[in-house]
Amino acid sequence: MDPQDFEDEGRLLIVDDDQNIIRSYRRLFFDSPYQIEYAGNGEEAIRLAQSLKPHIVLLDIMMPGMDGYSVCEQILSNPETGEAEIIFISAKADDADRLKAYSLGADDFIAKPVNPDELISKIVAKLRRRSSYLSKIMIDPLTGLGNRRHLERSLEKYMKMADMYGKSLVLTILDIDFFKKVNDTYGHDVGDIVLTSLAALLKNNLRGNDTVARFGGEEFVILMPGLDPQNAFSVLDRHRREIASTPLVVPGKDIVLYIPVSMGAAFFPLEGTDPETLFKIADENLYQAKGRGRNIVVNGIFETKQDSKKLTVSHKPSR
C-alpha cells in the first residue's frame, strides 16, 4: 500500500506482549504520519491511553496480568479515552472470543496472523470516517473555519503545549465593527460575503501554527502560540490595519466595502491559566476597544490609536 494512502492525522495505541510482533508493527508504520505509542502489557496500555488519548487501539487479548478484555473495558469506560475505536488482534479468534470482544464495545476483530494491507485499509477507513464526522460537527459551514467546538479543542491543545515548553499563548477575540449596518443596508447575503472574505483574509495572513475560528455571528477567535505581549500587539495591529485597508468587492454589485475590526486579547499564562479566564479578559478588552471608538486592539498592555475610518462604503462608477 502506498504511504500516501495513510490519513494525515491519527493517534494509535498498539498493545501486544510479543516484542517480535511489536517490531513488525514498527516496521509497518515506519513511514506513516500517525502518532503511535506501543505498550507491552495492559497496565502500560492504560497509562499511555491517558496521555495519548488514541483514536484507535490495536489490542491483543492474551497478555500476562491484565488481559485485552480488561484493557478494553477500562479505556472505553474512561471519559477521557472512551471515544477510541478498539480493534482486537488475536490468535484467539473463535466465535466466543469475537462475541465477547464486541459485547465489551470493540469495533473490529482481526485474527492473527495479520494481513498488513487489510489492517492499514481498516485504519485508514476508520480515520477517514472520523475526519468526515468531525468536519460536520467542528467546521463552520459558511466560512470553512473551525467552529466553537473546534476552538475549544485547539485551545486545550495549545495551552498544554505552552505549559509544557514554558511558552506563551495569545487568545484574541475579533469583532467586525458596524456589522449590523452592513446587514441592514445591503442585506444578509452581503453580510455573509463579508464574513467569508474576512475568514479568507485571516487564514491567508496568519502564521502556519496559528488557529482562527468563527466564534459566532461576526466574532472570530485567533490563537497565536509563542508570542509575548509586545510582539503579539505588533502582529495583531498589523492584521487590524490590513483588514481595515483591504477593499471588499461584492460580486455582482457596484459596491466596495472597507470593514474595520476591533480586537481584545489575553495572554496565557500571564493573565490566566484556564480558558474561562482568558475568554473573560479578552472579551473585556474587546468591550473596551468598542467603547474607545472601535478599530483598535486592546490587550491590557498596549493599545492602538483609533483610526478615523470606521466604515467606508464606496460605489463603483456606473458604466
PDB file of C-alpha atoms in Angstrom:
ATOM      1  CA  MET A   1       0.000   0.000   0.000  1.00  0.00           C
ATOM      2  CA  ASP A   2       1.296   3.449  -0.912  1.00  0.00           C
ATOM      3  CA  PRO A   3       2.283   5.576   2.128  1.00  0.00           C
ATOM      4  CA  GLN A   4       0.123   8.426   0.836  1.00  0.00           C
ATOM      5  CA  ASP A   5      -2.907   6.214   1.462  1.00  0.00           C
ATOM      6  CA  PHE A   6      -2.444   6.903   5.162  1.00  0.00           C
ATOM      7  CA  GLU A   7      -4.532   9.675   6.666  1.00  0.00           C
ATOM      8  CA  ASP A   8      -2.595  12.803   7.642  1.00  0.00           C
ATOM      9  CA  GLU A   9      -3.682  12.630  11.281  1.00  0.00           C
ATOM     10  CA  GLY A  10      -4.301   9.840  13.718  1.00  0.00           C
ATOM     11  CA  ARG A  11      -3.225   8.655  17.155  1.00  0.00           C
ATOM     12  CA  LEU A  12      -2.709   4.899  17.530  1.00  0.00           C
ATOM     13  CA  LEU A  13      -2.028   2.830  20.619  1.00  0.00           C
ATOM     14  CA  ILE A  14      -0.675  -0.646  19.834  1.00  0.00           C
ATOM     15  CA  VAL A  15      -0.747  -3.204  22.626  1.00  0.00           C
ATOM     16  CA  ASP A  16       0.937  -6.626  22.434  1.00  0.00           C
ATOM     17  CA  ASP A  17       3.222  -8.523  24.816  1.00  0.00           C
ATOM     18  CA  ASP A  18       5.147 -10.192  21.966  1.00  0.00           C
ATOM     19  CA  GLN A  19       8.143  -7.981  21.159  1.00  0.00           C
ATOM     20  CA  ASN A  20       8.591  -9.601  17.752  1.00  0.00           C
ATOM     21  CA  ILE A  21       5.077  -8.515  16.838  1.00  0.00           C
ATOM     22  CA  ILE A  22       5.754  -5.011  18.194  1.00  0.00           C
ATOM     23  CA  ARG A  23       8.826  -4.821  15.957  1.00  0.00           C
ATOM     24  CA  SER A  24       6.745  -5.860  12.959  1.00  0.00           C
ATOM     25  CA  TYR A  25       4.259  -3.095  13.740  1.00  0.00           C
ATOM     26  CA  ARG A  26       7.097  -0.571  13.968  1.00  0.00           C
ATOM     27  CA  ARG A  27       8.291  -1.599  10.506  1.00  0.00           C
ATOM     28  CA  LEU A  28       4.767  -1.461   9.100  1.00  0.00           C
ATOM     29  CA  PHE A  29       4.070   2.041  10.416  1.00  0.00           C
ATOM     30  CA  PHE A  30       7.595   3.401   9.921  1.00  0.00           C
ATOM     31  CA  ASP A  31       6.605   5.899   7.190  1.00  0.00           C
ATOM     32  CA  SER A  32       3.120   6.655   8.457  1.00  0.00           C
ATOM     33  CA  PRO A  33       2.145  10.155   9.649  1.00  0.00           C
ATOM     34  CA  TYR A  34       0.430   8.751  12.724  1.00  0.00           C
ATOM     35  CA  GLN A  35       1.383   9.455  16.295  1.00  0.00           C
ATOM     36  CA  ILE A  36       1.912   5.971  17.726  1.00  0.00           C
ATOM     37  CA  GLU A  37       2.632   4.581  21.192  1.00  0.00           C
ATOM     38  CA  TYR A  38       3.458   0.944  21.900  1.00  0.00           C
ATOM     39  CA  ALA A  39       2.615  -0.959  25.086  1.00  0.00           C
ATOM     40  CA  GLY A  40       3.792  -4.423  26.120  1.00  0.00           C
ATOM     41  CA  ASN A  41       1.164  -5.084  28.777  1.00  0.00           C
ATOM     42  CA  GLY A  42      -2.267  -3.942  29.923  1.00  0.00           C
ATOM     43  CA  GLU A  43      -1.122  -1.674  32.738  1.00  0.00           C
ATOM     44  CA  GLU A  44       1.217   0.224  30.419  1.00  0.00           C
ATOM     45  CA  ALA A  45      -1.569   0.489  27.834  1.00  0.00           C
ATOM     46  CA  ILE A  46      -3.917   2.153  30.351  1.00  0.00           C
ATOM     47  CA  ARG A  47      -1.213   4.645  31.339  1.00  0.00           C
ATOM     48  CA  LEU A  48      -0.352   5.525  27.731  1.00  0.00           C
ATOM     49  CA  ALA A  49      -4.016   5.834  26.764  1.00  0.00           C
ATOM     50  CA  GLN A  50      -4.439   8.542  29.408  1.00  0.00           C
ATOM     51  CA  SER A  51      -1.753  10.729  27.851  1.00  0.00           C
ATOM     52  CA  LEU A  52      -2.161   9.844  24.172  1.00  0.00           C
ATOM     53  CA  LYS A  53      -5.964   9.763  24.006  1.00  0.00           C
ATOM     54  CA  PRO A  54      -5.790   7.429  20.993  1.00  0.00           C
ATOM     55  CA  HIS A  55      -8.246   7.406  18.134  1.00  0.00           C
ATOM     56  CA  ILE A  56      -7.609   3.699  17.513  1.00  0.00           C
ATOM     57  CA  VAL A  57      -6.286   0.961  19.800  1.00  0.00           C
ATOM     58  CA  LEU A  58      -4.867  -2.252  18.324  1.00  0.00           C
ATOM     59  CA  LEU A  59      -5.260  -4.669  21.208  1.00  0.00           C
ATOM     60  CA  ASP A  60      -4.083  -8.222  21.833  1.00  0.00           C
ATOM     61  CA  ILE A  61      -6.278 -10.426  24.059  1.00  0.00           C
ATOM     62  CA  MET A  62      -3.843 -12.818  25.728  1.00  0.00           C
ATOM     63  CA  MET A  63      -1.308 -10.901  27.820  1.00  0.00           C
ATOM     64  CA  PRO A  64       0.214 -11.543  31.233  1.00  0.00           C
ATOM     65  CA  GLY A  65      -1.544  -9.767  34.072  1.00  0.00           C
ATOM     66  CA  MET A  66      -4.333  -7.620  32.667  1.00  0.00           C
ATOM     67  CA  ASP A  67      -5.756  -9.184  29.512  1.00  0.00           C
ATOM     68  CA  GLY A  68      -7.057  -7.317  26.466  1.00  0.00           C
ATOM     69  CA  TYR A  69     -10.674  -7.563  27.559  1.00  0.00           C
ATOM     70  CA  SER A  70      -9.919  -5.697  30.800  1.00  0.00           C
ATOM     71  CA  VAL A  71      -7.908  -3.075  28.924  1.00  0.00           C
ATOM     72  CA  CYS A  72     -10.810  -2.545  26.543  1.00  0.00           C
ATOM     73  CA  GLU A  73     -13.254  -2.085  29.425  1.00  0.00           C
ATOM     74  CA  GLN A  74     -11.063   0.449  31.205  1.00  0.00           C
ATOM     75  CA  ILE A  75     -10.298   2.504  28.092  1.00  0.00           C
ATOM     76  CA  LEU A  76     -13.927   2.707  26.978  1.00  0.00           C
ATOM     77  CA  SER A  77     -15.253   3.457  30.481  1.00  0.00           C
ATOM     78  CA  ASN A  78     -12.907   6.426  30.938  1.00  0.00           C
ATOM     79  CA  PRO A  79     -14.467   9.704  29.669  1.00  0.00           C
ATOM     80  CA  GLU A  80     -11.042  10.916  28.511  1.00  0.00           C
ATOM     81  CA  THR A  81     -10.352   7.847  26.351  1.00  0.00           C
ATOM     82  CA  GLY A  82     -13.826   6.451  25.703  1.00  0.00           C
ATOM     83  CA  GLU A  83     -14.024   7.740  22.120  1.00  0.00           C
ATOM     84  CA  ALA A  84     -11.243   5.383  20.984  1.00  0.00           C
ATOM     85  CA  GLU A  85     -12.071   2.641  18.500  1.00  0.00           C
ATOM     86  CA  ILE A  86     -10.866  -0.765  19.653  1.00  0.00           C
ATOM     87  CA  ILE A  87      -9.574  -3.318  17.146  1.00  0.00           C
ATOM     88  CA  PHE A  88      -8.804  -6.660  18.738  1.00  0.00           C
ATOM     89  CA  ILE A  89      -5.958  -8.521  17.049  1.00  0.00           C
ATOM     90  CA  SER A  90      -5.530 -12.001  18.421  1.00  0.00           C
ATOM     91  CA  ALA A  91      -4.747 -15.619  17.658  1.00  0.00           C
ATOM     92  CA  LYS A  92      -7.620 -16.435  19.991  1.00  0.00           C
ATOM     93  CA  ALA A  93     -10.337 -15.802  17.446  1.00  0.00           C
ATOM     94  CA  ASP A  94     -13.190 -18.282  17.817  1.00  0.00           C
ATOM     95  CA  ASP A  95     -16.827 -17.154  17.853  1.00  0.00           C
ATOM     96  CA  ALA A  96     -16.975 -16.867  21.648  1.00  0.00           C
ATOM     97  CA  ASP A  97     -13.929 -14.563  21.701  1.00  0.00           C
ATOM     98  CA  ARG A  98     -15.340 -12.351  18.976  1.00  0.00           C
ATOM     99  CA  LEU A  99     -18.731 -12.108  20.668  1.00  0.00           C
ATOM    100  CA  LYS A 100     -17.125 -11.181  23.983  1.00  0.00           C
ATOM    101  CA  ALA A 101     -14.997  -8.501  22.279  1.00  0.00           C
ATOM    102  CA  TYR A 102     -17.988  -6.931  20.561  1.00  0.00           C
ATOM    103  CA  SER A 103     -20.077  -7.114  23.747  1.00  0.00           C
ATOM    104  CA  LEU A 104     -17.412  -5.012  25.509  1.00  0.00           C
ATOM    105  CA  GLY A 105     -17.609  -2.332  22.816  1.00  0.00           C
ATOM    106  CA  ALA A 106     -14.886  -3.376  20.375  1.00  0.00           C
ATOM    107  CA  ASP A 107     -15.286  -2.022  16.846  1.00  0.00           C
ATOM    108  CA  ASP A 108     -13.452  -4.747  14.954  1.00  0.00           C
ATOM    109  CA  PHE A 109     -11.673  -8.072  15.327  1.00  0.00           C
ATOM    110  CA  ILE A 110      -8.756  -9.341  13.211  1.00  0.00           C
ATOM    111  CA  ALA A 111      -7.307 -12.814  13.588  1.00  0.00           C
ATOM    112  CA  LYS A 112      -3.556 -13.374  13.651  1.00  0.00           C
ATOM    113  CA  PRO A 113      -1.534 -13.646  11.511  1.00  0.00           C
ATOM    114  CA  VAL A 114      -2.434 -10.169  10.340  1.00  0.00           C
ATOM    115  CA  ASN A 115      -2.674  -9.181   6.685  1.00  0.00           C
ATOM    116  CA  PRO A 116      -0.836  -5.793   6.641  1.00  0.00           C
ATOM    117  CA  ASP A 117      -2.859  -4.341   3.763  1.00  0.00           C
ATOM    118  CA  GLU A 118      -6.119  -5.322   5.442  1.00  0.00           C
ATOM    119  CA  LEU A 119      -5.066  -3.736   8.720  1.00  0.00           C
ATOM    120  CA  ILE A 120      -3.923  -0.488   7.133  1.00  0.00           C
ATOM    121  CA  SER A 121      -7.067  -0.282   4.997  1.00  0.00           C
ATOM    122  CA  LYS A 122      -9.241  -0.619   8.085  1.00  0.00           C
ATOM    123  CA  ILE A 123      -7.269   2.031   9.966  1.00  0.00           C
ATOM    124  CA  VAL A 124      -7.448   4.448   7.023  1.00  0.00           C
ATOM    125  CA  ALA A 125     -11.197   3.881   6.642  1.00  0.00           C
ATOM    126  CA  LYS A 126     -11.862   4.428  10.343  1.00  0.00           C
ATOM    127  CA  LEU A 127      -9.818   7.626  10.461  1.00  0.00           C
ATOM    128  CA  ARG A 128     -11.474   8.940   7.305  1.00  0.00           C
ATOM    129  CA  ARG A 129     -14.906   8.339   8.800  1.00  0.00           C
ATOM    130  CA  ARG A 130     -13.763  10.091  11.940  1.00  0.00           C
ATOM    131  CA  SER A 131     -12.429  13.035   9.920  1.00  0.00           C
ATOM    132  CA  SER A 132     -15.676  13.276   7.946  1.00  0.00           C
ATOM    133  CA  TYR A 133     -17.714  13.224  11.144  1.00  0.00           C
ATOM    134  CA  LEU A 134     -15.562  15.865  12.815  1.00  0.00           C
ATOM    135  CA  SER A 135     -15.765  18.104   9.748  1.00  0.00           C
ATOM    136  CA  LYS A 136     -19.530  18.098  10.117  1.00  0.00           C
ATOM    137  CA  ILE A 137     -19.579  18.953  13.813  1.00  0.00           C
ATOM    138  CA  MET A 138     -16.441  21.123  14.116  1.00  0.00           C
ATOM    139  CA  ILE A 139     -16.422  23.252  10.933  1.00  0.00           C
ATOM    140  CA  ASP A 140     -18.444  26.413  10.403  1.00  0.00           C
ATOM    141  CA  PRO A 141     -20.342  25.756   7.145  1.00  0.00           C
ATOM    142  CA  LEU A 142     -20.311  29.392   5.987  1.00  0.00           C
ATOM    143  CA  THR A 143     -16.644  30.312   6.404  1.00  0.00           C
ATOM    144  CA  GLY A 144     -14.984  26.900   6.422  1.00  0.00           C
ATOM    145  CA  LEU A 145     -13.199  27.821   9.645  1.00  0.00           C
ATOM    146  CA  GLY A 146     -13.350  25.787  12.814  1.00  0.00           C
ATOM    147  CA  ASN A 147     -16.380  26.453  14.997  1.00  0.00           C
ATOM    148  CA  ARG A 148     -16.623  26.916  18.762  1.00  0.00           C
ATOM    149  CA  ARG A 149     -16.163  23.206  19.453  1.00  0.00           C
ATOM    150  CA  HIS A 150     -13.049  23.104  17.299  1.00  0.00           C
ATOM    151  CA  LEU A 151     -11.759  26.189  19.076  1.00  0.00           C
ATOM    152  CA  GLU A 152     -12.197  24.615  22.499  1.00  0.00           C
ATOM    153  CA  ARG A 153     -10.183  21.562  21.452  1.00  0.00           C
ATOM    154  CA  SER A 154      -7.463  23.681  19.860  1.00  0.00           C
ATOM    155  CA  LEU A 155      -7.205  25.916  22.909  1.00  0.00           C
ATOM    156  CA  GLU A 156      -6.815  22.898  25.204  1.00  0.00           C
ATOM    157  CA  LYS A 157      -4.021  21.543  22.998  1.00  0.00           C
ATOM    158  CA  TYR A 158      -2.211  24.882  22.714  1.00  0.00           C
ATOM    159  CA  MET A 159      -2.394  25.523  26.462  1.00  0.00           C
ATOM    160  CA  LYS A 160      -0.877  22.113  27.212  1.00  0.00           C
ATOM    161  CA  MET A 161       1.943  22.713  24.721  1.00  0.00           C
ATOM    162  CA  ALA A 162       2.601  26.223  26.040  1.00  0.00           C
ATOM    163  CA  ASP A 163       2.704  24.935  29.608  1.00  0.00           C
ATOM    164  CA  MET A 164       4.951  22.007  28.674  1.00  0.00           C
ATOM    165  CA  TYR A 165       7.538  24.169  26.892  1.00  0.00           C
ATOM    166  CA  GLY A 166       7.250  27.295  29.046  1.00  0.00           C
ATOM    167  CA  LYS A 167       5.858  29.378  26.182  1.00  0.00           C
ATOM    168  CA  SER A 168       3.105  31.968  25.968  1.00  0.00           C
ATOM    169  CA  LEU A 169      -0.192  31.858  24.104  1.00  0.00           C
ATOM    170  CA  VAL A 170      -2.315  34.732  22.853  1.00  0.00           C
ATOM    171  CA  LEU A 171      -6.101  34.441  22.644  1.00  0.00           C
ATOM    172  CA  THR A 172      -7.775  37.233  20.682  1.00  0.00           C
ATOM    173  CA  ILE A 173     -11.460  37.892  20.104  1.00  0.00           C
ATOM    174  CA  LEU A 174     -12.053  39.828  16.882  1.00  0.00           C
ATOM    175  CA  ASP A 175     -15.367  41.548  16.134  1.00  0.00           C
ATOM    176  CA  ILE A 176     -16.404  43.265  12.882  1.00  0.00           C
ATOM    177  CA  ASP A 177     -17.277  46.918  13.531  1.00  0.00           C
ATOM    178  CA  PHE A 178     -20.724  48.099  12.458  1.00  0.00           C
ATOM    179  CA  PHE A 179     -21.608  44.708  11.021  1.00  0.00           C
ATOM    180  CA  LYS A 180     -25.290  45.283  11.728  1.00  0.00           C
ATOM    181  CA  LYS A 181     -25.132  48.341   9.486  1.00  0.00           C
ATOM    182  CA  VAL A 182     -23.876  46.163   6.621  1.00  0.00           C
ATOM    183  CA  ASN A 183     -26.752  43.712   7.060  1.00  0.00           C
ATOM    184  CA  ASP A 184     -29.326  46.469   7.418  1.00  0.00           C
ATOM    185  CA  THR A 185     -28.054  48.404   4.403  1.00  0.00           C
ATOM    186  CA  TYR A 186     -27.185  45.651   1.946  1.00  0.00           C
ATOM    187  CA  GLY A 187     -28.860  42.521   3.257  1.00  0.00           C
ATOM    188  CA  HIS A 188     -27.644  39.344   4.906  1.00  0.00           C
ATOM    189  CA  ASP A 189     -26.269  37.919   1.660  1.00  0.00           C
ATOM    190  CA  VAL A 190     -23.719  40.746   1.570  1.00  0.00           C
ATOM    191  CA  GLY A 191     -23.126  40.211   5.282  1.00  0.00           C
ATOM    192  CA  ASP A 192     -22.247  36.599   4.529  1.00  0.00           C
ATOM    193  CA  ILE A 193     -19.792  37.744   1.860  1.00  0.00           C
ATOM    194  CA  VAL A 194     -18.144  39.989   4.447  1.00  0.00           C
ATOM    195  CA  LEU A 195     -17.790  37.058   6.854  1.00  0.00           C
ATOM    196  CA  THR A 196     -16.345  34.681   4.253  1.00  0.00           C
ATOM    197  CA  SER A 197     -13.975  37.344   2.911  1.00  0.00           C
ATOM    198  CA  LEU A 198     -12.667  38.158   6.369  1.00  0.00           C
ATOM    199  CA  ALA A 199     -12.223  34.446   7.116  1.00  0.00           C
ATOM    200  CA  ALA A 200     -10.164  34.017   3.943  1.00  0.00           C
ATOM    201  CA  LEU A 201      -8.067  37.091   4.745  1.00  0.00           C
ATOM    202  CA  LEU A 202      -7.308  35.814   8.236  1.00  0.00           C
ATOM    203  CA  LYS A 203      -6.427  32.315   7.031  1.00  0.00           C
ATOM    204  CA  ASN A 204      -4.065  33.690   4.372  1.00  0.00           C
ATOM    205  CA  ASN A 205      -2.295  36.137   6.691  1.00  0.00           C
ATOM    206  CA  LEU A 206      -1.876  34.206   9.925  1.00  0.00           C
ATOM    207  CA  ARG A 207       1.172  32.091  10.657  1.00  0.00           C
ATOM    208  CA  GLY A 208       1.063  28.372   9.927  1.00  0.00           C
ATOM    209  CA  ASN A 209       0.858  27.426  13.604  1.00  0.00           C
ATOM    210  CA  ASP A 210      -1.905  29.953  14.384  1.00  0.00           C
ATOM    211  CA  THR A 211      -5.571  28.976  14.550  1.00  0.00           C
ATOM    212  CA  VAL A 212      -8.606  31.068  13.675  1.00  0.00           C
ATOM    213  CA  ALA A 213     -12.189  30.011  14.333  1.00  0.00           C
ATOM    214  CA  ARG A 214     -15.604  31.575  13.943  1.00  0.00           C
ATOM    215  CA  PHE A 215     -16.900  32.081  17.460  1.00  0.00           C
ATOM    216  CA  GLY A 216     -20.401  33.083  16.424  1.00  0.00           C
ATOM    217  CA  GLY A 217     -22.105  35.895  14.497  1.00  0.00           C
ATOM    218  CA  GLU A 218     -19.453  38.392  13.458  1.00  0.00           C
ATOM    219  CA  GLU A 219     -16.949  37.290  16.120  1.00  0.00           C
ATOM    220  CA  PHE A 220     -13.785  35.311  15.414  1.00  0.00           C
ATOM    221  CA  VAL A 221     -11.127  33.968  17.778  1.00  0.00           C
ATOM    222  CA  ILE A 222      -7.420  33.774  16.956  1.00  0.00           C
ATOM    223  CA  LEU A 223      -4.947  31.591  18.874  1.00  0.00           C
ATOM    224  CA  MET A 224      -1.269  32.511  18.442  1.00  0.00           C
ATOM    225  CA  PRO A 225       1.304  30.449  20.339  1.00  0.00           C
ATOM    226  CA  GLY A 226       4.765  31.669  21.297  1.00  0.00           C
ATOM    227  CA  LEU A 227       4.239  35.447  21.165  1.00  0.00           C
ATOM    228  CA  ASP A 228       4.950  37.799  24.068  1.00  0.00           C
ATOM    229  CA  PRO A 229       2.537  40.748  24.634  1.00  0.00           C
ATOM    230  CA  GLN A 230       4.562  43.310  22.695  1.00  0.00           C
ATOM    231  CA  ASN A 231       5.128  41.102  19.666  1.00  0.00           C
ATOM    232  CA  ALA A 232       1.513  39.975  19.782  1.00  0.00           C
ATOM    233  CA  PHE A 233       0.380  43.575  19.776  1.00  0.00           C
ATOM    234  CA  SER A 234       2.501  44.342  16.704  1.00  0.00           C
ATOM    235  CA  VAL A 235       1.177  41.298  14.836  1.00  0.00           C
ATOM    236  CA  LEU A 236      -2.461  41.939  15.750  1.00  0.00           C
ATOM    237  CA  ASP A 237      -2.241  45.623  14.931  1.00  0.00           C
ATOM    238  CA  ARG A 238      -0.727  44.812  11.548  1.00  0.00           C
ATOM    239  CA  HIS A 239      -3.639  42.469  10.844  1.00  0.00           C
ATOM    240  CA  ARG A 240      -6.109  45.125  12.019  1.00  0.00           C
ATOM    241  CA  ARG A 241      -4.636  47.748   9.680  1.00  0.00           C
ATOM    242  CA  GLU A 242      -4.553  45.355   6.746  1.00  0.00           C
ATOM    243  CA  ILE A 243      -8.168  44.301   7.278  1.00  0.00           C
ATOM    244  CA  ALA A 244      -9.319  47.917   7.539  1.00  0.00           C
ATOM    245  CA  SER A 245      -7.482  48.917   4.348  1.00  0.00           C
ATOM    246  CA  THR A 246      -8.445  45.922   2.190  1.00  0.00           C
ATOM    247  CA  PRO A 247     -11.284  46.688  -0.252  1.00  0.00           C
ATOM    248  CA  LEU A 248     -14.024  44.093  -0.266  1.00  0.00           C
ATOM    249  CA  VAL A 249     -15.663  43.894  -3.665  1.00  0.00           C
ATOM    250  CA  VAL A 250     -19.163  42.442  -3.593  1.00  0.00           C
ATOM    251  CA  PRO A 251     -19.620  40.249  -6.706  1.00  0.00           C
ATOM    252  CA  GLY A 252     -22.446  41.329  -8.999  1.00  0.00           C
ATOM    253  CA  LYS A 253     -22.987  44.618  -7.185  1.00  0.00           C
ATOM    254  CA  ASP A 254     -21.414  48.047  -7.611  1.00  0.00           C
ATOM    255  CA  ILE A 255     -20.282  48.026  -4.005  1.00  0.00           C
ATOM    256  CA  VAL A 256     -16.854  48.127  -2.380  1.00  0.00           C
ATOM    257  CA  LEU A 257     -16.705  47.875   1.399  1.00  0.00           C
ATOM    258  CA  TYR A 258     -13.949  48.583   3.898  1.00  0.00           C
ATOM    259  CA  ILE A 259     -14.747  46.741   7.087  1.00  0.00           C
ATOM    260  CA  PRO A 260     -12.631  47.528  10.177  1.00  0.00           C
ATOM    261  CA  VAL A 261     -12.465  45.281  13.203  1.00  0.00           C
ATOM    262  CA  SER A 262     -11.895  45.602  16.939  1.00  0.00           C
ATOM    263  CA  MET A 263      -9.767  43.145  18.894  1.00  0.00           C
ATOM    264  CA  GLY A 264      -9.389  42.192  22.534  1.00  0.00           C
ATOM    265  CA  ALA A 265      -6.522  39.919  23.574  1.00  0.00           C
ATOM    266  CA  ALA A 266      -5.495  37.908  26.645  1.00  0.00           C
ATOM    267  CA  PHE A 267      -2.280  36.060  27.457  1.00  0.00           C
ATOM    268  CA  PHE A 268      -1.558  32.604  28.820  1.00  0.00           C
ATOM    269  CA  PRO A 269      -0.127  32.180  31.430  1.00  0.00           C
ATOM    270  CA  LEU A 270       0.499  35.845  32.242  1.00  0.00           C
ATOM    271  CA  GLU A 271      -3.166  36.773  32.675  1.00  0.00           C
ATOM    272  CA  GLY A 272      -4.851  33.412  33.084  1.00  0.00           C
ATOM    273  CA  THR A 273      -4.219  29.684  33.085  1.00  0.00           C
ATOM    274  CA  ASP A 274      -7.680  28.412  32.187  1.00  0.00           C
ATOM    275  CA  PRO A 275      -9.960  29.010  29.175  1.00  0.00           C
ATOM    276  CA  GLU A 276     -12.700  30.767  31.152  1.00  0.00           C
ATOM    277  CA  THR A 277     -10.308  33.414  32.483  1.00  0.00           C
ATOM    278  CA  LEU A 278      -8.671  34.007  29.112  1.00  0.00           C
ATOM    279  CA  PHE A 279     -12.022  34.422  27.345  1.00  0.00           C
ATOM    280  CA  LYS A 280     -13.267  36.761  30.074  1.00  0.00           C
ATOM    281  CA  ILE A 281     -10.207  39.009  29.836  1.00  0.00           C
ATOM    282  CA  ALA A 282     -10.217  39.020  26.027  1.00  0.00           C
ATOM    283  CA  ASP A 283     -13.925  39.849  26.000  1.00  0.00           C
ATOM    284  CA  GLU A 284     -13.438  42.692  28.480  1.00  0.00           C
ATOM    285  CA  ASN A 285     -10.641  44.098  26.313  1.00  0.00           C
ATOM    286  CA  LEU A 286     -12.838  43.800  23.224  1.00  0.00           C
ATOM    287  CA  TYR A 287     -15.569  45.705  25.076  1.00  0.00           C
ATOM    288  CA  GLN A 288     -13.036  48.435  25.856  1.00  0.00           C
ATOM    289  CA  ALA A 289     -11.991  48.560  22.203  1.00  0.00           C
ATOM    290  CA  LYS A 290     -15.609  49.095  21.177  1.00  0.00           C
ATOM    291  CA  GLY A 291     -16.085  51.748  23.825  1.00  0.00           C
ATOM    292  CA  ARG A 292     -12.989  53.665  22.786  1.00  0.00           C
ATOM    293  CA  GLY A 293     -14.162  54.164  19.226  1.00  0.00           C
ATOM    294  CA  ARG A 294     -13.609  50.737  17.568  1.00  0.00           C
ATOM    295  CA  ASN A 295     -10.973  49.709  15.037  1.00  0.00           C
ATOM    296  CA  ILE A 296      -8.314  49.246  17.723  1.00  0.00           C
ATOM    297  CA  VAL A 297      -6.528  46.422  19.536  1.00  0.00           C
ATOM    298  CA  VAL A 298      -6.733  46.316  23.332  1.00  0.00           C
ATOM    299  CA  ASN A 299      -4.740  43.741  25.274  1.00  0.00           C
ATOM    300  CA  GLY A 300      -4.342  45.380  28.655  1.00  0.00           C
ATOM    301  CA  ILE A 301      -0.710  46.298  27.972  1.00  0.00           C
ATOM    302  CA  PHE A 302      -0.559  48.006  24.586  1.00  0.00           C
ATOM    303  CA  GLU A 303      -3.227  49.765  22.579  1.00  0.00           C
ATOM    304  CA  THR A 304      -3.544  51.280  19.127  1.00  0.00           C
ATOM    305  CA  LYS A 305      -4.786  54.715  18.378  1.00  0.00           C
ATOM    306  CA  GLN A 306      -8.239  54.883  16.872  1.00  0.00           C
ATOM    307  CA  ASP A 307      -8.346  55.125  13.113  1.00  0.00           C
ATOM    308  CA  SER A 308     -10.663  57.820  11.823  1.00  0.00           C
ATOM    309  CA  LYS A 309     -12.223  55.456   9.268  1.00  0.00           C
ATOM    310  CA  LYS A 310     -14.859  53.267  10.909  1.00  0.00           C
ATOM    311  CA  LEU A 311     -16.878  52.107   7.948  1.00  0.00           C
ATOM    312  CA  THR A 312     -16.391  53.316   4.409  1.00  0.00           C
ATOM    313  CA  VAL A 313     -18.687  52.401   1.551  1.00  0.00           C
ATOM    314  CA  SER A 314     -17.728  53.387  -1.976  1.00  0.00           C
ATOM    315  CA  HIS A 315     -19.655  52.603  -5.131  1.00  0.00           C
ATOM    316  CA  LYS A 316     -18.058  51.614  -8.390  1.00  0.00           C
ATOM    317  CA  PRO A 317     -18.672  54.162 -11.079  1.00  0.00           C
ATOM    318  CA  SER A 318     -21.523  53.261 -13.394  1.00  0.00           C
ATOM    319  CA  ARG A 319     -20.556  52.280 -16.876  1.00  0.00           C
TER     320      ARG A 319
END
